[in-house]
Tab-separated table of C-alpha atoms in Angstrom:
chain	number	residue	atom	x	y	z
A	1	UNK	CA	-2.823	-13.193	21.904
A	2	UNK	CA	0.929	-13.419	21.349
A	3	UNK	CA	3.343	-13.901	24.237
A	4	UNK	CA	7.073	-13.235	24.179
A	5	UNK	CA	9.042	-14.431	27.192
A	6	UNK	CA	12.369	-12.902	28.162
A	7	UNK	CA	14.531	-13.695	31.218
A	8	UNK	CA	12.943	-10.970	33.358
A	9	UNK	CA	9.722	-10.073	31.590
A	10	UNK	CA	6.672	-11.308	29.744
A	11	UNK	CA	5.331	-9.335	26.775
A	12	UNK	CA	1.682	-9.798	25.853
A	13	UNK	CA	0.318	-8.573	22.508
A	14	UNK	CA	-3.479	-8.617	22.707
A	15	UNK	CA	-5.711	-8.352	19.612
A	16	UNK	CA	-2.633	-7.184	17.667
A	17	UNK	CA	-3.189	-3.837	19.366
A	18	UNK	CA	-2.395	-3.682	23.082
A	19	UNK	CA	1.100	-4.482	24.305
A	20	UNK	CA	1.573	-5.286	28.008
A	21	UNK	CA	5.092	-5.623	29.441
A	22	UNK	CA	5.198	-7.367	32.794
A	23	UNK	CA	8.433	-7.424	34.793
A	24	UNK	CA	8.594	-10.736	36.654
A	25	UNK	CA	11.104	-9.592	39.316
A	26	UNK	CA	9.446	-6.410	40.598
A	27	UNK	CA	5.916	-7.044	39.168
A	28	UNK	CA	5.982	-3.675	37.422
A	29	UNK	CA	3.914	-3.373	34.300
A	30	UNK	CA	3.496	-0.856	31.518
A	31	UNK	CA	1.283	-0.896	28.472
A	32	UNK	CA	1.123	0.671	25.017
A	33	UNK	CA	-1.719	0.715	22.508
A	34	UNK	CA	0.469	0.129	19.479
A	35	UNK	CA	-2.312	0.487	16.942
A	36	UNK	CA	-6.100	0.714	16.867
A	37	UNK	CA	-6.607	-2.145	14.387
A	38	UNK	CA	-10.413	-1.725	14.283
A	39	UNK	CA	-13.316	-0.284	16.249
A	40	UNK	CA	-14.307	-3.806	17.332
A	41	UNK	CA	-10.801	-4.293	18.751
A	42	UNK	CA	-10.896	-1.056	20.762
A	43	UNK	CA	-14.328	-1.897	22.186
A	44	UNK	CA	-12.607	-4.951	23.726
A	45	UNK	CA	-9.238	-3.424	24.615
A	46	UNK	CA	-10.315	-0.224	26.378
A	47	UNK	CA	-12.742	-1.884	28.873
A	48	UNK	CA	-9.969	-4.390	29.656
A	49	UNK	CA	-7.572	-1.527	30.424
A	50	UNK	CA	-10.187	0.281	32.500
A	51	UNK	CA	-10.618	-2.855	34.620
A	52	UNK	CA	-6.852	-3.265	34.884
A	53	UNK	CA	-6.069	0.277	36.057
A	54	UNK	CA	-9.125	0.219	38.326
A	55	UNK	CA	-7.340	-2.418	40.365
A	56	UNK	CA	-9.346	-5.467	39.310
A	57	UNK	CA	-7.618	-8.815	39.023
A	58	UNK	CA	-7.367	-10.001	35.419
A	59	UNK	CA	-7.185	-13.748	34.874
A	60	UNK	CA	-6.155	-15.269	31.537
A	61	UNK	CA	-7.908	-18.613	31.586
A	62	UNK	CA	-5.987	-20.224	28.719
A	63	UNK	CA	-2.637	-19.178	30.220
A	64	UNK	CA	-3.412	-19.801	33.884
A	65	UNK	CA	-1.958	-16.359	34.520
A	66	UNK	CA	-3.332	-13.541	36.683
A	67	UNK	CA	-2.538	-9.845	36.728
A	68	UNK	CA	-2.911	-8.815	40.359
A	69	UNK	CA	-4.260	-5.506	41.562
A	70	UNK	CA	-2.460	-2.688	39.761
A	71	UNK	CA	-1.344	0.547	41.386
A	72	UNK	CA	-0.973	3.365	38.884
A	73	UNK	CA	1.208	6.441	39.170
A	74	UNK	CA	-0.677	8.518	36.606
A	75	UNK	CA	-3.871	9.327	38.524
A	76	UNK	CA	-5.446	10.863	35.412
A	77	UNK	CA	-5.045	7.654	33.383
A	78	UNK	CA	-8.334	6.064	34.405
A	79	UNK	CA	-10.279	9.180	33.417
A	80	UNK	CA	-8.466	9.339	30.063
A	81	UNK	CA	-9.344	5.726	29.340
A	82	UNK	CA	-12.996	6.331	30.190
A	83	UNK	CA	-13.049	9.343	27.848
A	84	UNK	CA	-11.414	7.255	25.136
A	85	UNK	CA	-13.984	4.514	25.558
A	86	UNK	CA	-16.776	7.100	25.390
A	87	UNK	CA	-15.361	8.336	22.093
A	88	UNK	CA	-15.274	4.810	20.635
A	89	UNK	CA	-18.878	4.226	21.725
A	90	UNK	CA	-19.825	7.390	19.841
A	91	UNK	CA	-17.891	6.178	16.805
A	92	UNK	CA	-19.883	2.958	17.057
A	93	UNK	CA	-23.076	5.041	16.681
A	94	UNK	CA	-21.575	6.786	13.639
A	95	UNK	CA	-20.667	3.429	12.065
A	96	UNK	CA	-24.199	2.179	12.721
A	97	UNK	CA	-25.623	5.248	10.958
A	98	UNK	CA	-23.358	4.589	7.973
A	99	UNK	CA	-23.719	0.774	7.967
A	100	UNK	CA	-19.965	0.330	8.410
A	101	UNK	CA	-18.706	-2.972	9.822
A	102	UNK	CA	-17.002	-2.465	13.210
A	103	UNK	CA	-14.342	-4.983	12.161
A	104	UNK	CA	-13.184	-2.763	9.275
A	105	UNK	CA	-9.439	-2.200	9.685
A	106	UNK	CA	-8.112	1.313	10.253
A	107	UNK	CA	-4.847	0.200	8.647
A	108	UNK	CA	-2.798	2.180	11.155
A	109	UNK	CA	0.813	1.314	11.847
A	110	UNK	CA	2.680	1.271	15.152
A	111	UNK	CA	2.749	4.724	16.694
A	112	UNK	CA	-0.195	6.151	14.721
A	113	UNK	CA	-2.755	5.852	17.532
A	114	UNK	CA	-2.981	9.602	18.222
A	115	UNK	CA	-3.141	10.385	14.510
A	116	UNK	CA	-6.222	8.192	14.056
A	117	UNK	CA	-7.898	9.394	17.261
A	118	UNK	CA	-7.455	12.983	16.075
A	119	UNK	CA	-9.483	12.091	12.965
A	120	UNK	CA	-12.204	10.279	14.912
A	121	UNK	CA	-13.017	13.123	17.307
A	122	UNK	CA	-14.076	15.703	14.659
A	123	UNK	CA	-16.129	13.063	12.819
A	124	UNK	CA	-18.055	12.193	15.977
A	125	UNK	CA	-18.788	15.881	16.618
A	126	UNK	CA	-19.945	16.455	13.034
A	127	UNK	CA	-22.233	13.437	12.690
A	128	UNK	CA	-23.704	13.230	16.197
A	129	UNK	CA	-23.664	16.885	17.242
A	130	UNK	CA	-23.824	18.841	13.944
A	131	UNK	CA	-20.604	20.596	14.944
A	132	UNK	CA	-18.854	21.437	11.662
A	133	UNK	CA	-16.191	23.830	12.929
A	134	UNK	CA	-13.412	21.451	11.865
A	135	UNK	CA	-14.928	20.512	8.510
A	136	UNK	CA	-12.590	21.400	5.665
A	137	UNK	CA	-14.172	21.321	2.233
A	138	UNK	CA	-13.394	22.962	-1.083
A	139	UNK	CA	-16.048	25.305	-2.437
A	140	UNK	CA	-18.220	24.989	0.706
A	141	UNK	CA	-21.168	26.713	-0.982
A	142	UNK	CA	-21.713	23.841	-3.475
A	143	UNK	CA	-23.604	20.592	-2.575
A	144	UNK	CA	-21.411	17.571	-3.349
A	145	UNK	CA	-20.166	14.138	-2.365
A	146	UNK	CA	-17.181	14.326	-0.064
A	147	UNK	CA	-14.864	11.765	1.524
A	148	UNK	CA	-13.643	11.594	5.113
A	149	UNK	CA	-10.561	9.473	5.705
A	150	UNK	CA	-9.707	7.713	8.979
A	151	UNK	CA	-6.554	5.752	8.240
A	152	UNK	CA	-7.547	3.334	5.478
A	153	UNK	CA	-11.271	3.771	6.145
A	154	UNK	CA	-12.863	6.022	3.560
A	155	UNK	CA	-16.333	7.315	4.438
A	156	UNK	CA	-18.506	8.955	1.781
A	157	UNK	CA	-20.944	11.705	2.678
A	158	UNK	CA	-23.290	14.007	0.846
A	159	UNK	CA	-22.612	17.624	1.801
A	160	UNK	CA	-25.433	20.161	1.701
A	161	UNK	CA	-24.423	23.679	2.801
A	162	UNK	CA	-28.081	24.773	3.037
A	163	UNK	CA	-29.048	22.093	5.563
A	164	UNK	CA	-28.596	22.151	9.333
A	165	UNK	CA	-27.331	18.575	9.013
A	166	UNK	CA	-24.655	19.370	6.469
A	167	UNK	CA	-23.263	15.831	6.196
A	168	UNK	CA	-25.456	12.775	5.652
A	169	UNK	CA	-24.667	9.247	4.582
A	170	UNK	CA	-24.101	9.431	0.820
A	171	UNK	CA	-26.182	6.274	0.448
A	172	UNK	CA	-29.200	7.412	2.417
A	173	UNK	CA	-32.368	6.564	0.508
A	174	UNK	CA	-33.470	10.134	1.123
A	175	UNK	CA	-31.095	11.122	-1.679
A	176	UNK	CA	-33.085	8.999	-4.126
A	177	UNK	CA	-36.063	11.272	-3.545
A	178	UNK	CA	-34.156	14.309	-4.790
A	179	UNK	CA	-34.329	15.330	-8.453
A	180	UNK	CA	-30.797	14.701	-9.723
A	181	UNK	CA	-30.271	15.726	-13.342
A	182	UNK	CA	-27.515	16.149	-15.920
A	183	UNK	CA	-27.504	19.011	-18.382
A	184	UNK	CA	-26.477	18.278	-21.962
A	185	UNK	CA	-26.654	21.205	-24.325
A	186	UNK	CA	-29.911	23.004	-23.638
A	187	UNK	CA	-31.685	19.952	-22.157
A	188	UNK	CA	-31.616	18.302	-18.745
A	189	UNK	CA	-32.161	14.610	-18.053
A	190	UNK	CA	-32.904	12.703	-14.831
A	191	UNK	CA	-29.838	10.798	-13.717
A	192	UNK	CA	-28.186	9.035	-10.798
A	193	UNK	CA	-26.248	11.328	-8.424
A	194	UNK	CA	-23.713	8.530	-7.957
A	195	UNK	CA	-22.184	9.239	-11.353
A	196	UNK	CA	-20.132	11.797	-9.396
A	197	UNK	CA	-18.339	9.096	-7.378
A	198	UNK	CA	-14.722	8.663	-8.402
A	199	UNK	CA	-12.834	5.373	-8.769
A	200	UNK	CA	-11.315	5.569	-5.287
A	201	UNK	CA	-14.693	6.114	-3.596
A	202	UNK	CA	-16.199	3.188	-5.513
A	203	UNK	CA	-13.272	0.924	-4.673
A	204	UNK	CA	-12.690	1.819	-1.038
A	205	UNK	CA	-15.825	3.493	0.347
A	206	UNK	CA	-16.495	1.675	3.626
A	207	UNK	CA	-20.153	2.736	3.678
A	208	UNK	CA	-20.938	2.229	-0.007
A	209	UNK	CA	-24.372	0.665	-0.604
A	210	UNK	CA	-24.527	-0.933	-4.033
A	211	UNK	CA	-28.264	-1.643	-3.808
A	212	UNK	CA	-28.972	2.069	-3.389
A	213	UNK	CA	-26.822	2.859	-6.440
A	214	UNK	CA	-28.640	0.189	-8.456
A	215	UNK	CA	-31.996	1.616	-7.420
A	216	UNK	CA	-30.880	5.082	-8.500
A	217	UNK	CA	-30.308	3.724	-12.034
A	218	UNK	CA	-33.715	2.022	-12.026
A	219	UNK	CA	-35.528	5.362	-12.110
A	220	UNK	CA	-34.674	6.373	-15.688
A	221	UNK	CA	-33.350	4.987	-18.972
A	222	UNK	CA	-29.551	5.306	-18.746
A	223	UNK	CA	-29.045	4.366	-22.393
A	224	UNK	CA	-30.948	7.012	-24.295
A	225	UNK	CA	-28.467	8.230	-26.894
A	226	UNK	CA	-27.624	11.484	-25.085
A	227	UNK	CA	-26.843	9.651	-21.822
A	228	UNK	CA	-24.953	6.700	-23.300
A	229	UNK	CA	-21.415	8.185	-22.939
A	230	UNK	CA	-22.025	9.166	-19.302
A	231	UNK	CA	-23.485	5.767	-18.398
A	232	UNK	CA	-20.733	3.854	-20.163
A	233	UNK	CA	-18.060	5.965	-18.497
A	234	UNK	CA	-19.540	5.201	-15.059
A	235	UNK	CA	-19.649	1.465	-15.793
A	236	UNK	CA	-16.005	1.527	-16.919
A	237	UNK	CA	-15.158	3.342	-13.686
A	238	UNK	CA	-16.820	0.521	-11.740
A	239	UNK	CA	-14.768	-2.092	-13.605
A	240	UNK	CA	-11.564	-0.115	-13.009
A	241	UNK	CA	-12.489	0.124	-9.312
A	242	UNK	CA	-12.920	-3.657	-9.231
A	243	UNK	CA	-9.426	-4.118	-10.662
A	244	UNK	CA	-7.888	-2.298	-7.685
A	245	UNK	CA	-10.200	-3.599	-4.942
A	246	UNK	CA	-11.404	-7.055	-6.077
A	247	UNK	CA	-14.899	-6.204	-4.830
A	248	UNK	CA	-17.200	-8.357	-6.960
A	249	UNK	CA	-20.138	-6.054	-6.178
A	250	UNK	CA	-18.599	-3.444	-8.486
A	251	UNK	CA	-18.835	-5.851	-11.426
A	252	UNK	CA	-22.398	-6.707	-10.440
A	253	UNK	CA	-23.262	-3.002	-10.400
A	254	UNK	CA	-21.833	-2.415	-13.888
A	255	UNK	CA	-23.568	-5.584	-15.097
A	256	UNK	CA	-26.885	-4.411	-13.610
A	257	UNK	CA	-26.623	-1.156	-15.554
A	258	UNK	CA	-25.516	-2.740	-18.837
A	259	UNK	CA	-28.454	-5.167	-18.587
A	260	UNK	CA	-30.715	-2.186	-19.213
A	261	UNK	CA	-29.350	-1.965	-22.750
A	262	UNK	CA	-31.386	-3.905	-25.381
A	263	UNK	CA	-30.079	-7.468	-25.554
A	264	UNK	CA	-30.227	-8.020	-29.291
A	265	UNK	CA	-28.362	-6.102	-31.949
A	266	UNK	CA	-30.672	-3.730	-33.841
A	267	UNK	CA	-31.011	-5.765	-37.036
A	268	UNK	CA	-28.178	-5.589	-39.525
A	269	UNK	CA	-27.187	-2.097	-38.404
A	270	UNK	CA	-24.919	-2.996	-35.510
A	271	UNK	CA	-24.264	0.304	-33.790
A	272	UNK	CA	-21.062	1.450	-32.102
A	273	UNK	CA	-23.016	1.524	-28.822
A	274	UNK	CA	-23.973	-2.139	-29.226
A	275	UNK	CA	-20.324	-3.060	-29.856
A	276	UNK	CA	-19.188	-1.151	-26.750
A	277	UNK	CA	-21.823	-2.722	-24.486
A	278	UNK	CA	-21.151	-6.232	-25.807
A	279	UNK	CA	-17.397	-5.941	-25.248
A	280	UNK	CA	-17.857	-4.525	-21.770
A	281	UNK	CA	-20.430	-7.128	-20.758
A	282	UNK	CA	-18.053	-9.863	-21.838
A	283	UNK	CA	-15.043	-8.391	-20.070
A	284	UNK	CA	-17.137	-8.250	-16.902
A	285	UNK	CA	-18.016	-11.927	-17.291
A	286	UNK	CA	-14.366	-12.825	-17.964
A	287	UNK	CA	-13.386	-11.158	-14.683
A	288	UNK	CA	-16.193	-12.869	-12.762
A	289	UNK	CA	-15.846	-16.391	-14.143
A	290	UNK	CA	-12.346	-16.566	-15.585
A	291	UNK	CA	-13.502	-17.672	-19.013
A	292	UNK	CA	-16.193	-17.176	-21.662
A	293	UNK	CA	-18.472	-19.766	-23.227
A	294	UNK	CA	-17.978	-21.098	-26.769
A	295	UNK	CA	-21.068	-19.158	-27.799
A	296	UNK	CA	-19.576	-15.936	-26.428
A	297	UNK	CA	-16.258	-16.550	-28.159
A	298	UNK	CA	-18.202	-17.003	-31.400
A	299	UNK	CA	-20.022	-13.743	-30.700
A	300	UNK	CA	-16.658	-12.003	-30.396
A	301	UNK	CA	-15.434	-13.543	-33.650
A	302	UNK	CA	-18.597	-12.334	-35.403
A	303	UNK	CA	-18.134	-8.896	-33.905
A	304	UNK	CA	-14.514	-8.783	-35.024
A	305	UNK	CA	-15.437	-9.835	-38.552
A	306	UNK	CA	-18.183	-7.211	-38.664
A	307	UNK	CA	-15.851	-4.467	-37.390
A	308	UNK	CA	-12.950	-4.837	-39.819
A	309	UNK	CA	-12.694	-1.077	-40.246
A	310	UNK	CA	-12.926	-0.412	-36.487
A	311	UNK	CA	-9.384	-0.748	-35.133
A	312	UNK	CA	-10.465	-0.241	-31.529
A	313	UNK	CA	-13.141	-2.950	-31.715
A	314	UNK	CA	-10.519	-5.218	-33.329
A	315	UNK	CA	-8.184	-4.589	-30.393
A	316	UNK	CA	-10.819	-5.237	-27.725
A	317	UNK	CA	-12.127	-8.421	-29.343
A	318	UNK	CA	-8.566	-9.703	-29.802
A	319	UNK	CA	-7.879	-9.188	-26.084
A	320	UNK	CA	-11.046	-11.038	-25.071
A	321	UNK	CA	-10.287	-13.815	-27.561
A	322	UNK	CA	-6.829	-14.009	-25.961
A	323	UNK	CA	-5.117	-13.472	-29.313
A	324	UNK	CA	-1.905	-12.156	-27.786
A	325	UNK	CA	0.091	-11.373	-30.941
A	326	UNK	CA	-2.869	-9.851	-32.783
A	327	UNK	CA	-3.793	-7.609	-29.819
A	328	UNK	CA	-0.188	-6.456	-29.475
A	329	UNK	CA	0.172	-5.605	-33.157
A	330	UNK	CA	-3.124	-3.691	-33.231
A	331	UNK	CA	-2.245	-1.720	-30.087
A	332	UNK	CA	1.048	-0.663	-31.681
A	333	UNK	CA	-0.929	0.818	-34.589
A	334	UNK	CA	-2.740	3.257	-32.277
A	335	UNK	CA	-1.605	6.861	-32.118
A	336	UNK	CA	0.389	7.587	-28.945
A	337	UNK	CA	-2.468	9.696	-27.575
A	338	UNK	CA	-4.905	6.817	-28.158
A	339	UNK	CA	-2.565	4.352	-26.476
A	340	UNK	CA	-2.472	6.675	-23.468
A	341	UNK	CA	-6.269	6.841	-23.440
A	342	UNK	CA	-6.557	3.059	-23.513
A	343	UNK	CA	-4.129	2.687	-20.627
A	344	UNK	CA	-6.870	4.154	-18.420
A	345	UNK	CA	-9.530	1.678	-19.574
A	346	UNK	CA	-10.303	-1.711	-17.983
A	347	UNK	CA	-9.644	-3.572	-21.257
A	348	UNK	CA	-6.007	-2.494	-20.917
A	349	UNK	CA	-5.819	-4.308	-17.572
A	350	UNK	CA	-6.733	-7.536	-19.381
A	351	UNK	CA	-4.340	-6.694	-22.212
A	352	UNK	CA	-1.419	-6.293	-19.783
A	353	UNK	CA	-2.179	-9.650	-18.195
A	354	UNK	CA	-2.407	-11.222	-21.665
A	355	UNK	CA	1.017	-10.049	-22.875
A	356	UNK	CA	2.931	-10.614	-19.629
């Protein structure tokens, strides 16, 4: 709690959310919920306000200060607060269904209370009552992952237009029982549905369950030659998501998937896939631990020597070896279109840090 004292009033800021202004001379008081902060905060604040406007005495033990019985002019206020509290209790049930921490910040600023509440109400109706009248979704006839944003909280759902319960937690284990496949040419292959998650969902999804995603990749071989580009692209997306969120679990997810690739190089015929996986494994470790071992640096040197005709492998190994000048000179040799492509890859994040 923060207290600001002025000549004629005391201002209390409780839980960085509720502001009470108490006039010392005439004992008048008004309050404003400046921001929601989090569900956990509102589950404390609203009952406090209900007690206050119900006429109960409120004693602040640490301050030796008591709010006496309050008389309110707005007779409807108590009912509004009770309705608000009921809504937050329902949101608590939604968060429990989605395994979202109640302390997760809404990220709202002063004056955005109504804006956030107006996003909570439809969500509660959809998840607890199967009322989808306010659901807005592109191409509503196609099953898909979809995001629902409440301030900074991004919730990820799986949408199924054929089901009575059209929105379920995207990380429900029920989804793992469904036959998800990718079609390449005239063949289809079993695959993880979570390949459809974009970088933002991976980075900021409040209900993301990394163990479920890992389990989805345990049900097939993600590195058969036809699936390699899709799997590698997803792993790179995880690393990129880590670079904007700092969530170590994203690196652990990519590492879990790459560990399914054969550890040793296939004899003397070092494939392009082996080079890609080795570089990406090592850039994951560099992010996690801040450095590589001498053995790993030697592995990079060997890889660089082996790949003298592979300019892109030369660039990546130079970045990981922290050869600033060499990496810069090689990058300048890329075509402009290739430079642009690399700017979207996680190795470029390390390259930028190297040359700064």
